[in-house]
GROMACS .gro file of C-alpha atoms in nm:
model
  505
    1MET     CA    1   6.336   0.287  -3.072
    2ASN     CA    2   6.218   0.632  -2.997
    3GLY     CA    3   5.926   0.608  -3.237
    4PRO     CA    4   5.568   0.661  -3.128
    5ARG     CA    5   5.406   0.372  -2.947
    6ASP     CA    6   5.061   0.235  -3.008
    7ILE     CA    7   4.872   0.332  -2.696
    8GLY     CA    8   4.553   0.157  -2.804
    9MET     CA    9   4.333   0.456  -2.875
   10SER     CA   10   4.073   0.226  -3.030
   11ALA     CA   11   3.994   0.088  -2.685
   12PHE     CA   12   3.859   0.424  -2.571
   13LYS     CA   13   3.508   0.491  -2.694
   14ARG     CA   14   3.292   0.788  -2.618
   15ARG     CA   15   2.965   0.715  -2.448
   16GLY     CA   16   2.661   0.775  -2.659
   17SER     CA   17   2.847   0.750  -2.991
   18GLY     CA   18   2.677   0.423  -3.076
   19SER     CA   19   2.326   0.356  -3.200
   20PRO     CA   20   2.044   0.531  -3.019
   21SER     CA   21   1.864   0.341  -2.748
   22ALA     CA   22   1.548   0.154  -2.831
   23ALA     CA   23   1.220   0.334  -2.778
   24VAL     CA   24   1.025   0.254  -2.464
   25ALA     CA   25   0.648   0.225  -2.449
   26GLU     CA   26   0.446   0.474  -2.249
   27GLY     CA   27   0.406   0.383  -1.883
   28VAL     CA   28   0.715   0.160  -1.880
   29ARG     CA   29   1.053   0.234  -1.727
   30PRO     CA   30   1.361   0.027  -1.644
   31ALA     CA   31   1.408  -0.090  -1.289
   32PRO     CA   32   1.670   0.087  -1.075
   33TYR     CA   33   1.820  -0.251  -0.983
   34HIS     CA   34   1.943  -0.551  -1.180
   35THR     CA   35   1.648  -0.733  -1.335
   36PRO     CA   36   1.574  -0.848  -1.691
   37VAL     CA   37   1.221  -0.702  -1.695
   38PRO     CA   38   1.102  -0.340  -1.672
   39LEU     CA   39   0.859  -0.184  -1.428
   40LEU     CA   40   0.492  -0.106  -1.484
   41SER     CA   41   0.260   0.108  -1.274
   42THR     CA   42  -0.047   0.006  -1.078
   43GLY     CA   43  -0.186   0.360  -1.089
   44ILE     CA   44  -0.111   0.417  -0.718
   45PRO     CA   45   0.240   0.554  -0.652
   46SER     CA   46   0.244   0.440  -0.289
   47LEU     CA   47   0.146   0.086  -0.393
   48ASP     CA   48   0.423   0.090  -0.654
   49ASP     CA   49   0.669   0.168  -0.376
   50ILE     CA   50   0.540  -0.122  -0.167
   51LEU     CA   51   0.552  -0.381  -0.445
   52CYS     CA   52   0.888  -0.324  -0.614
   53GLY     CA   53   1.007   0.019  -0.507
   54GLY     CA   54   0.856   0.231  -0.783
   55GLY     CA   55   0.639  -0.006  -0.985
   56ILE     CA   56   0.566  -0.373  -1.038
   57LEU     CA   57   0.788  -0.606  -1.239
   58SER     CA   58   0.665  -0.708  -1.582
   59GLY     CA   59   0.526  -1.061  -1.601
   60SER     CA   60   0.378  -1.047  -1.250
   61VAL     CA   61   0.040  -1.170  -1.130
   62LEU     CA   62  -0.099  -0.928  -0.870
   63ALA     CA   63  -0.398  -1.021  -0.652
   64PHE     CA   64  -0.611  -0.809  -0.419
   65VAL     CA   65  -0.788  -1.014  -0.152
   66PRO     CA   66  -1.054  -0.906   0.103
   67CYS     CA   67  -0.968  -0.948   0.470
   68THR     CA   68  -1.129  -0.868   0.803
   69GLY     CA   69  -1.020  -0.664   1.104
   70MET     CA   70  -0.656  -0.562   1.095
   71ALA     CA   71  -0.578  -0.806   0.809
   72ASN     CA   72  -0.318  -0.973   1.030
   73GLY     CA   73  -0.405  -1.330   0.939
   74SER     CA   74  -0.159  -1.540   0.741
   75MET     CA   75  -0.221  -1.657   0.387
   76ALA     CA   76  -0.299  -2.006   0.512
   77GLN     CA   77  -0.578  -1.866   0.729
   78LEU     CA   78  -0.758  -1.707   0.435
   79GLY     CA   79  -1.051  -1.934   0.365
   80ALA     CA   80  -0.930  -2.213   0.594
   81PRO     CA   81  -1.227  -2.435   0.691
   82VAL     CA   82  -1.311  -2.476   1.057
   83LEU     CA   83  -1.279  -2.826   1.199
   84GLY     CA   84  -1.622  -2.974   1.234
   85GLY     CA   85  -1.805  -2.674   1.088
   86ASP     CA   86  -1.858  -2.456   0.787
   87GLY     CA   87  -1.587  -2.224   0.653
   88ARG     CA   88  -1.815  -1.926   0.699
   89ALA     CA   89  -1.750  -1.930   1.073
   90LEU     CA   90  -1.411  -1.767   1.018
   91TYR     CA   91  -1.539  -1.456   0.845
   92GLN     CA   92  -1.828  -1.224   0.888
   93ASP     CA   93  -2.016  -1.158   0.568
   94GLU     CA   94  -2.045  -0.786   0.644
   95SER     CA   95  -1.670  -0.740   0.693
   96VAL     CA   96  -1.574  -0.933   0.381
   97SER     CA   97  -1.836  -0.759   0.167
   98ALA     CA   98  -1.712  -0.418   0.282
   99ALA     CA   99  -1.353  -0.510   0.198
  100ASP     CA  100  -1.455  -0.655  -0.139
  101ALA     CA  101  -1.551  -0.308  -0.259
  102TYR     CA  102  -1.197  -0.182  -0.198
  103THR     CA  103  -1.040  -0.469  -0.392
  104ASP     CA  104  -1.235  -0.350  -0.695
  105LEU     CA  105  -1.116   0.005  -0.625
  106PHE     CA  106  -0.748  -0.094  -0.626
  107LEU     CA  107  -0.803  -0.306  -0.937
  108GLY     CA  108  -0.977  -0.011  -1.102
  109TYR     CA  109  -0.666   0.203  -1.058
  110ALA     CA  110  -0.455  -0.052  -1.246
  111THR     CA  111  -0.717  -0.072  -1.522
  112ALA     CA  112  -0.749   0.304  -1.560
  113GLN     CA  113  -0.370   0.338  -1.572
  114GLY     CA  114  -0.356   0.093  -1.861
  115ILE     CA  115  -0.626   0.275  -2.059
  116THR     CA  116  -0.471   0.620  -2.012
  117SER     CA  117  -0.124   0.484  -2.102
  118HIS     CA  118  -0.260   0.333  -2.428
  119HIS     CA  119  -0.186  -0.024  -2.320
  120THR     CA  120  -0.370  -0.323  -2.462
  121THR     CA  121  -0.611  -0.392  -2.176
  122VAL     CA  122  -0.831  -0.700  -2.139
  123VAL     CA  123  -1.105  -0.678  -1.874
  124ILE     CA  124  -1.281  -1.004  -1.789
  125GLY     CA  125  -1.539  -1.064  -1.519
  126GLU     CA  126  -1.898  -1.032  -1.417
  127ALA     CA  127  -2.049  -0.700  -1.536
  128ALA     CA  128  -1.718  -0.600  -1.693
  129ASP     CA  129  -1.876  -0.321  -1.901
  130ALA     CA  130  -2.016  -0.152  -1.590
  131PHE     CA  131  -1.680  -0.189  -1.419
  132VAL     CA  132  -1.501  -0.008  -1.704
  133SER     CA  133  -1.759   0.269  -1.733
  134ASN     CA  134  -1.728   0.347  -1.359
  135LEU     CA  135  -1.350   0.385  -1.361
  136MET     CA  136  -1.200   0.700  -1.214
  137GLY     CA  137  -1.102   0.984  -1.446
  138GLN     CA  138  -0.786   1.189  -1.468
  139ALA     CA  139  -0.736   1.485  -1.240
  140GLU     CA  140  -0.656   1.698  -1.546
  141ASP     CA  141  -0.883   1.573  -1.822
  142PRO     CA  142  -0.712   1.628  -2.160
  143THR     CA  143  -1.046   1.625  -2.343
  144THR     CA  144  -1.162   1.948  -2.181
  145VAL     CA  145  -1.025   2.282  -2.292
  146ASP     CA  146  -0.967   2.558  -2.040
  147GLU     CA  147  -1.077   2.906  -2.142
  148SER     CA  148  -0.767   3.063  -1.989
  149ASP     CA  149  -0.547   2.858  -2.224
  150THR     CA  150  -0.721   3.010  -2.529
  151SER     CA  151  -0.675   3.366  -2.407
  152VAL     CA  152  -0.309   3.306  -2.334
  153THR     CA  153  -0.257   3.164  -2.685
  154GLN     CA  154  -0.418   3.465  -2.849
  155THR     CA  155  -0.205   3.701  -2.644
  156ALA     CA  156   0.108   3.513  -2.744
  157ASP     CA  157   0.013   3.537  -3.114
  158ASP     CA  158  -0.032   3.912  -3.083
  159LEU     CA  159   0.302   3.951  -2.915
  160GLN     CA  160   0.470   3.740  -3.182
  161ARG     CA  161   0.376   3.997  -3.446
  162MET     CA  162   0.555   4.269  -3.249
  163LYS     CA  163   0.925   4.246  -3.322
  164ILE     CA  164   1.112   4.402  -3.033
  165ALA     CA  165   1.458   4.374  -3.189
  166TRP     CA  166   1.504   4.328  -3.563
  167ARG     CA  167   1.843   4.167  -3.512
  168TYR     CA  168   1.679   3.861  -3.347
  169ASP     CA  169   1.439   3.804  -3.634
  170HIS     CA  170   1.650   3.545  -3.820
  171THR     CA  171   1.807   3.371  -3.522
  172ARG     CA  172   1.748   3.003  -3.463
  173THR     CA  173   1.484   2.921  -3.204
  174SER     CA  174   1.603   2.688  -2.930
  175THR     CA  175   1.384   2.386  -2.855
  176LYS     CA  176   1.375   2.200  -2.527
  177PRO     CA  177   1.435   1.826  -2.538
  178SER     CA  178   1.117   1.623  -2.509
  179LEU     CA  179   1.075   1.463  -2.169
  180PRO     CA  180   0.943   1.108  -2.128
  181ALA     CA  181   0.579   1.075  -2.034
  182ALA     CA  182   0.499   1.030  -1.668
  183MET     CA  183   0.472   0.671  -1.552
  184ASN     CA  184   0.188   0.741  -1.310
  185THR     CA  185  -0.132   0.924  -1.393
  186VAL     CA  186  -0.300   1.136  -1.128
  187PHE     CA  187  -0.660   1.020  -1.095
  188ASP     CA  188  -0.957   1.190  -0.933
  189LEU     CA  189  -1.213   0.970  -0.760
  190SER     CA  190  -1.479   1.238  -0.797
  191LYS     CA  191  -1.460   1.207  -1.178
  192ARG     CA  192  -1.545   0.927  -1.418
  193ILE     CA  193  -1.354   0.829  -1.726
  194PRO     CA  194  -1.515   0.991  -2.033
  195TYR     CA  195  -1.704   0.762  -2.265
  196SER     CA  196  -1.512   0.907  -2.559
  197ILE     CA  197  -1.187   0.763  -2.423
  198ILE     CA  198  -1.344   0.419  -2.378
  199ARG     CA  199  -1.490   0.427  -2.729
  200ALA     CA  200  -1.159   0.540  -2.879
  201ALA     CA  201  -0.972   0.260  -2.699
  202LYS     CA  202  -1.218   0.000  -2.827
  203ASP     CA  203  -1.201   0.133  -3.182
  204ALA     CA  204  -0.820   0.115  -3.171
  205HIS     CA  205  -0.841  -0.244  -3.039
  206LEU     CA  206  -0.668  -0.138  -2.719
  207LEU     CA  207  -0.957  -0.228  -2.488
  208HIS     CA  208  -1.120  -0.571  -2.487
  209VAL     CA  209  -1.411  -0.630  -2.249
  210ALA     CA  210  -1.553  -0.979  -2.192
  211SER     CA  211  -1.846  -1.022  -1.955
  212LEU     CA  212  -1.901  -1.370  -1.812
  213ASP     CA  213  -2.272  -1.385  -1.882
  214MET     CA  214  -2.259  -1.713  -2.071
  215ASP     CA  215  -2.166  -2.075  -2.012
  216ASP     CA  216  -1.807  -2.202  -1.997
  217ALA     CA  217  -1.665  -1.880  -1.856
  218LEU     CA  218  -1.305  -2.001  -1.837
  219THR     CA  219  -1.299  -2.085  -2.208
  220VAL     CA  220  -1.445  -1.746  -2.300
  221ALA     CA  221  -1.188  -1.571  -2.083
  222TRP     CA  222  -0.895  -1.764  -2.231
  223ASP     CA  223  -1.007  -1.696  -2.587
  224ALA     CA  224  -1.024  -1.321  -2.515
  225ILE     CA  225  -0.674  -1.330  -2.369
  226GLN     CA  226  -0.531  -1.523  -2.664
  227THR     CA  227  -0.683  -1.274  -2.908
  228ALA     CA  228  -0.512  -0.985  -2.730
  229VAL     CA  229  -0.181  -1.174  -2.713
  230GLU     CA  230  -0.176  -1.241  -3.088
  231GLN     CA  231  -0.253  -0.875  -3.152
  232CYS     CA  232   0.039  -0.765  -2.931
  233LYS     CA  233   0.277  -1.005  -3.105
  234ALA     CA  234   0.179  -0.868  -3.445
  235GLN     CA  235   0.229  -0.510  -3.325
  236ALA     CA  236   0.568  -0.593  -3.172
  237ALA     CA  237   0.694  -0.718  -3.509
  238SER     CA  238   0.594  -0.398  -3.691
  239ARG     CA  239   0.674  -0.132  -3.430
  240SER     CA  240   1.000   0.003  -3.294
  241TYR     CA  241   0.884  -0.080  -2.942
  242ALA     CA  242   0.674  -0.362  -2.804
  243PRO     CA  243   0.322  -0.289  -2.680
  244VAL     CA  244   0.215  -0.346  -2.321
  245LEU     CA  245  -0.051  -0.600  -2.226
  246ARG     CA  246  -0.267  -0.575  -1.914
  247ILE     CA  247  -0.505  -0.854  -1.816
  248VAL     CA  248  -0.769  -0.771  -1.553
  249LEU     CA  249  -0.976  -1.044  -1.385
  250ARG     CA  250  -1.259  -0.905  -1.173
  251GLY     CA  251  -1.413  -1.116  -0.897
  252PHE     CA  252  -1.199  -1.419  -0.976
  253GLY     CA  253  -1.355  -1.726  -0.815
  254SER     CA  254  -1.711  -1.592  -0.805
  255PRO     CA  255  -2.006  -1.808  -0.917
  256ALA     CA  256  -1.978  -1.652  -1.263
  257TRP     CA  257  -1.633  -1.811  -1.297
  258MET     CA  258  -1.723  -2.147  -1.140
  259GLU     CA  259  -2.072  -2.211  -1.273
  260GLN     CA  260  -1.973  -2.498  -1.501
  261GLY     CA  261  -1.637  -2.585  -1.346
  262SER     CA  262  -1.472  -2.661  -1.017
  263SER     CA  263  -1.197  -2.518  -0.802
  264TYR     CA  264  -0.940  -2.731  -0.986
  265ASP     CA  265  -1.028  -2.552  -1.309
  266LEU     CA  266  -0.957  -2.217  -1.144
  267VAL     CA  267  -0.614  -2.336  -1.032
  268ARG     CA  268  -0.529  -2.466  -1.380
  269PHE     CA  269  -0.648  -2.146  -1.544
  270LEU     CA  270  -0.438  -1.924  -1.317
  271LEU     CA  271  -0.136  -2.149  -1.362
  272ARG     CA  272  -0.163  -2.125  -1.742
  273LEU     CA  273  -0.210  -1.750  -1.721
  274ARG     CA  274   0.100  -1.709  -1.506
  275ALA     CA  275   0.308  -1.913  -1.749
  276LEU     CA  276   0.177  -1.701  -2.038
  277ALA     CA  277   0.272  -1.377  -1.862
  278ARG     CA  278   0.623  -1.510  -1.796
  279SER     CA  279   0.672  -1.618  -2.157
  280LEU     CA  280   0.567  -1.276  -2.286
  281ALA     CA  281   0.786  -1.078  -2.045
  282MET     CA  282   1.089  -1.307  -2.082
  283PRO     CA  283   1.067  -1.500  -2.411
  284ALA     CA  284   1.273  -1.815  -2.439
  285GLU     CA  285   1.392  -1.736  -2.792
  286SER     CA  286   1.608  -1.431  -2.847
  287THR     CA  287   1.438  -1.360  -3.179
  288ASN     CA  288   1.105  -1.288  -3.012
  289ASP     CA  289   1.045  -0.943  -2.871
  290ALA     CA  290   0.963  -0.915  -2.502
  291ILE     CA  291   0.612  -0.784  -2.438
  292PRO     CA  292   0.566  -0.621  -2.096
  293CYS     CA  293   0.269  -0.787  -1.931
  294LEU     CA  294   0.077  -0.746  -1.605
  295VAL     CA  295  -0.204  -0.963  -1.470
  296GLY     CA  296  -0.424  -0.812  -1.199
  297LEU     CA  297  -0.714  -0.982  -1.026
  298SER     CA  298  -0.950  -0.928  -0.735
  299LEU     CA  299  -1.030  -1.245  -0.544
  300SER     CA  300  -1.397  -1.306  -0.474
  301PRO     CA  301  -1.504  -1.383  -0.113
  302PHE     CA  302  -1.697  -1.676  -0.259
  303VAL     CA  303  -1.381  -1.891  -0.247
  304TYR     CA  304  -1.366  -1.847   0.133
  305HIS     CA  305  -1.681  -2.050   0.186
  306ALA     CA  306  -1.737  -2.421   0.147
  307THR     CA  307  -1.958  -2.491  -0.156
  308ASP     CA  308  -2.057  -2.789  -0.363
  309THR     CA  309  -1.780  -2.722  -0.616
  310VAL     CA  310  -1.507  -2.714  -0.349
  311PRO     CA  311  -1.396  -3.042  -0.192
  312SER     CA  312  -1.426  -3.067   0.183
  313GLY     CA  313  -1.114  -2.954   0.367
  314MET     CA  314  -0.958  -2.780   0.064
  315ASN     CA  315  -0.835  -2.423   0.104
  316VAL     CA  316  -0.899  -2.282  -0.242
  317ALA     CA  317  -0.790  -1.930  -0.153
  318GLN     CA  318  -0.448  -2.045  -0.037
  319ARG     CA  319  -0.391  -2.251  -0.351
  320LEU     CA  320  -0.484  -1.964  -0.579
  321LEU     CA  321  -0.273  -1.709  -0.394
  322HIS     CA  322   0.033  -1.934  -0.408
  323LEU     CA  323   0.018  -1.897  -0.786
  324THR     CA  324   0.044  -1.519  -0.767
  325ASP     CA  325   0.361  -1.309  -0.752
  326GLY     CA  326   0.212  -1.025  -0.548
  327CYS     CA  327  -0.073  -1.043  -0.298
  328ILE     CA  328  -0.223  -0.746  -0.113
  329GLY     CA  329  -0.484  -0.793   0.160
  330LEU     CA  330  -0.740  -0.516   0.223
  331SER     CA  331  -0.986  -0.477   0.509
  332SER     CA  332  -1.249  -0.222   0.606
  333PHE     CA  333  -1.267  -0.055   0.947
  334SER     CA  334  -1.629   0.047   0.891
  335ALA     CA  335  -1.745  -0.309   0.957
  336THR     CA  336  -1.569  -0.313   1.296
  337PRO     CA  337  -1.690  -0.030   1.523
  338GLY     CA  338  -1.395  -0.063   1.760
  339LEU     CA  339  -1.138  -0.013   1.486
  340SER     CA  340  -1.327   0.275   1.330
  341GLU     CA  341  -1.318   0.457   1.665
  342ILE     CA  342  -0.949   0.391   1.725
  343PHE     CA  343  -0.844   0.482   1.370
  344PRO     CA  344  -1.098   0.742   1.255
  345ASP     CA  345  -0.869   0.883   0.985
  346PHE     CA  346  -0.810   0.550   0.806
  347THR     CA  347  -1.046   0.351   0.586
  348GLY     CA  348  -0.893   0.007   0.630
  349ALA     CA  349  -0.580  -0.195   0.687
  350LEU     CA  350  -0.340  -0.311   0.415
  351ARG     CA  351  -0.144  -0.635   0.449
  352VAL     CA  352   0.145  -0.729   0.220
  353TYR     CA  353   0.140  -1.106   0.176
  354ARG     CA  354   0.372  -1.140  -0.124
  355THR     CA  355   0.573  -0.910  -0.351
  356PRO     CA  356   0.714  -0.996  -0.696
  357ALA     CA  357   1.075  -1.106  -0.735
  358ILE     CA  358   1.120  -1.192  -1.103
  359GLY     CA  359   1.474  -1.238  -1.232
  360THR     CA  360   1.627  -1.136  -0.899
  361LEU     CA  361   1.786  -1.337  -0.621
  362THR     CA  362   1.649  -1.113  -0.348
  363ASN     CA  363   1.312  -0.949  -0.309
  364PRO     CA  364   1.344  -0.588  -0.430
  365SER     CA  365   1.059  -0.471  -0.209
  366LEU     CA  366   1.253  -0.558   0.105
  367ARG     CA  367   1.549  -0.348  -0.009
  368VAL     CA  368   1.403  -0.039  -0.172
  369SER     CA  369   1.050   0.008  -0.036
  370ILE     CA  370   1.022   0.312   0.191
  371LEU     CA  371   0.673   0.249   0.328
  372ARG     CA  372   0.748  -0.105   0.441
  373GLY     CA  373   1.062   0.011   0.626
  374MET     CA  374   1.255  -0.314   0.578
  375GLY     CA  375   1.534  -0.182   0.355
  376ALA     CA  376   1.906  -0.227   0.414
  377GLY     CA  377   1.973   0.143   0.461
  378THR     CA  378   2.005   0.255   0.099
  379THR     CA  379   1.740   0.359  -0.147
  380ALA     CA  380   1.715   0.265  -0.512
  381SER     CA  381   1.925   0.563  -0.613
  382GLY     CA  382   2.203   0.458  -0.376
  383SER     CA  383   2.161   0.742  -0.127
  384ALA     CA  384   2.170   0.674   0.243
  385ASN     CA  385   1.840   0.622   0.417
  386GLU     CA  386   1.756   0.606   0.783
  387GLY     CA  387   1.594   0.306   0.946
  388GLY     CA  388   1.536  -0.035   0.800
  389ALA     CA  389   1.844  -0.256   0.804
  390GLY     CA  390   1.633  -0.570   0.817
  391GLY     CA  391   1.399  -0.439   1.085
  392GLY     CA  392   1.034  -0.521   1.133
  393GLU     CA  393   0.773  -0.426   0.878
  394ASN     CA  394   0.557  -0.120   0.929
  395ASN     CA  395   0.182  -0.156   0.977
  396LEU     CA  396   0.012  -0.007   0.672
  397ALA     CA  397  -0.336   0.130   0.610
  398PHE     CA  398  -0.511   0.319   0.333
  399LYS     CA  399  -0.731   0.626   0.319
  400VAL     CA  400  -1.006   0.681   0.063
  401LYS     CA  401  -1.086   1.049   0.039
  402ARG     CA  402  -1.315   1.237  -0.193
  403LYS     CA  403  -1.061   1.273  -0.471
  404ARG     CA  404  -0.771   1.042  -0.403
  405LEU     CA  405  -0.646   0.727  -0.233
  406ALA     CA  406  -0.338   0.720  -0.012
  407ILE     CA  407  -0.142   0.445   0.165
  408GLU     CA  408   0.034   0.539   0.488
  409THR     CA  409   0.179   0.378   0.797
  410LEU     CA  410  -0.089   0.294   1.052
  411HIS     CA  411  -0.066   0.509   1.364
  412LEU     CA  412  -0.284   0.666   1.632
  413ASP     CA  413  -0.356   1.035   1.633
  414ILE     CA  414  -0.237   1.279   1.899
  415GLU     CA  415  -0.529   1.207   2.133
  416GLY     CA  416  -0.485   0.830   2.124
  417GLY     CA  417  -0.748   0.758   1.863
  418VAL     CA  418  -1.054   0.914   2.030
  419SER     CA  419  -1.180   1.263   2.102
  420GLU     CA  420  -1.054   1.274   2.461
  421ARG     CA  421  -0.751   1.129   2.633
  422ARG     CA  422  -0.787   0.782   2.773
  423THR     CA  423  -0.555   0.830   3.069
  424LYS     CA  424  -0.458   1.130   3.274
  425PRO     CA  425  -0.095   1.208   3.347
  426LYS     CA  426   0.013   1.049   3.673
  427GLU     CA  427   0.117   1.290   3.949
  428PRO     CA  428   0.471   1.257   4.089
  429LEU     CA  429   0.509   1.036   4.393
  430GLY     CA  430   0.477   1.232   4.721
  431ARG     CA  431   0.357   1.554   4.562
  432SER     CA  432  -0.011   1.483   4.632
  433GLU     CA  433   0.046   1.471   5.009
  434ALA     CA  434   0.224   1.808   5.014
  435PRO     CA  435   0.003   2.095   5.136
  436SER     CA  436  -0.073   2.367   4.889
  437ASP     CA  437  -0.017   2.639   5.152
  438PRO     CA  438   0.317   2.626   5.338
  439SER     CA  439   0.168   2.813   5.639
  440PRO     CA  440   0.070   2.591   5.940
  441ALA     CA  441  -0.291   2.488   5.969
  442PRO     CA  442  -0.492   2.695   6.222
  443ALA     CA  443  -0.592   2.530   6.552
  444PRO     CA  444  -0.957   2.434   6.587
  445ALA     CA  445  -1.186   2.662   6.791
  446PRO     CA  446  -1.215   2.582   7.167
  447ALA     CA  447  -1.521   2.410   7.305
  448PRO     CA  448  -1.815   2.631   7.419
  449PRO     CA  449  -1.811   2.732   7.791
  450SER     CA  450  -2.152   2.569   7.857
  451GLU     CA  451  -1.980   2.232   7.912
  452PRO     CA  452  -1.697   2.299   8.157
  453SER     CA  453  -1.687   1.939   8.280
  454THR     CA  454  -1.593   1.805   7.937
  455PRO     CA  455  -1.220   1.834   7.883
  456THR     CA  456  -1.121   2.010   7.571
  457ILE     CA  457  -0.928   1.786   7.334
  458SER     CA  458  -0.724   1.961   7.075
  459THR     CA  459  -0.630   1.796   6.746
  460VAL     CA  460  -0.311   1.990   6.713
  461PRO     CA  461  -0.093   1.724   6.876
  462GLU     CA  462  -0.242   1.462   6.645
  463THR     CA  463  -0.166   1.673   6.344
  464ALA     CA  464   0.183   1.734   6.469
  465SER     CA  465   0.235   1.363   6.528
  466GLN     CA  466   0.171   1.288   6.160
  467PRO     CA  467   0.466   1.326   5.925
  468THR     CA  468   0.454   1.664   5.760
  469ALA     CA  469   0.534   1.669   5.390
  470SER     CA  470   0.798   1.937   5.399
  471PRO     CA  471   1.036   2.000   5.110
  472ALA     CA  472   1.308   1.822   5.308
  473ASN     CA  473   1.093   1.507   5.344
  474LEU     CA  474   0.994   1.488   4.978
  475PRO     CA  475   1.145   1.193   4.788
  476ARG     CA  476   1.460   1.269   4.604
  477LEU     CA  477   1.454   1.283   4.227
  478PHE     CA  478   1.610   1.007   4.024
  479THR     CA  479   1.976   1.091   3.969
  480GLY     CA  480   2.118   0.776   3.815
  481LEU     CA  481   2.155   0.400   3.829
  482LYS     CA  482   2.328   0.420   4.167
  483ASP     CA  483   2.031   0.598   4.316
  484LEU     CA  484   1.797   0.339   4.165
  485ARG     CA  485   2.000   0.055   4.316
  486GLN     CA  486   1.994   0.212   4.661
  487ARG     CA  487   1.618   0.256   4.644
  488GLY     CA  488   1.572  -0.105   4.541
  489LEU     CA  489   1.785  -0.233   4.828
  490ALA     CA  490   1.591  -0.019   5.074
  491VAL     CA  491   1.257  -0.152   4.952
  492ALA     CA  492   1.381  -0.513   4.962
  493LYS     CA  493   1.509  -0.467   5.318
  494SER     CA  494   1.186  -0.316   5.448
  495SER     CA  495   0.948  -0.564   5.283
  496SER     CA  496   0.931  -0.933   5.356
  497VAL     CA  497   1.019  -1.135   5.049
  498ALA     CA  498   0.879  -1.485   5.036
  499ARG     CA  499   1.119  -1.766   4.962
  500PRO     CA  500   1.049  -2.011   4.676
  501GLN     CA  501   1.003  -2.301   4.917
  502ASP     CA  502   0.733  -2.108   5.105
  503LEU     CA  503   0.516  -2.064   4.795
  504GLU     CA  504   0.224  -2.300   4.733
  505PHE     CA  505   0.159  -2.431   4.383
   0.00000   0.00000   0.00000
């Protein structure tokens, strides 16, 4: 009766006593919220915050589209044909062409991030080889060796030979735990990716480039994608971790893509590609390994205009963008002189049309993004955050500087956007009539004695008859709502207010 009881010690297990966690590929990290897919990086940390709060969900299709002005048009207005006219009347060619260059810049960041993270990257588009060779390089190029590093190493070797204390000669050297590689790479726009890195990636079958300089472009593009997919599946079966696949489509919808096809072929191709990305990121069978995948594309302005391959009245841009998971609109202020003067520090506007929400009931960007400012008051780590709580979205813009690209909230500078203030501060009511000198004004000089018959008229009585702005007659300062109500009643009593029946319509 008094024997020991079984208290179920087997139910208590120490954390970390089981098998070690599976290895994670470089440039991949789990999401801070509940989702079955991990996060990848676009190469721009601020864009990662906008999309999914620190990255973009695996299996997503991300599109960069050129816009005009403040990029405040809806997705349905992109490429919408004008009634009774050509679709080109909606957009100016100069504005769209200027914004098209920045869509390639954002897409280049995602491509460079995949190459530096040793991801299997497939680049397809017109002049794809030139696009890859002009990618931005890393801020700290690992291929170059700094002379200061060599001198420090030699000094350390010399000091190692000098034993300060013999008793520490046979002690065990402590080693620091290895930290995971950074998810984002810092790029420098003033540098170009070295050719040695591109050649090494091609030799290791990590970089596949397909230029659409031949007929049947969609078939060539799909064959290149299937080759990379089969390679990733074979590597996933032999490695401890699955590889990462990035598919880059440059100038999607340009004449190089639609030379032998129509707009319906573009829609079918993008629909098949989206289904492929989903099946790789979330396989239906549990025996298959999940392969993190990201599809990025830049939409060509060619789909905005009515052509022979596009049926009349069909909005091709809207149909294509509805097949994407994330859509970012970019505009250029340089094509609009008024905007460039108001916002001299910004390059263009950024519009968030869609953000990925894969495997989640709610959109993670609305909850955890800091730049958008639409969160529910808590960040991804669970700490309290000011603002948000379902409020309106912030206006965003991007800056392209000599070495880096930044995304910030759109705002005017201190001077209102121009070099000098637009308006002057209004003077307080009644202060302008007050004389600067409190002493009374001197009387005018008397008339000359040569005209005795003319009576002398002095202006002093007239001046005295006018109300003098003394400190006692100055209007009282606003002291509260009661004072405001009394002033309103006094104004209404003194002025004649017209009745509704006296007004003429």
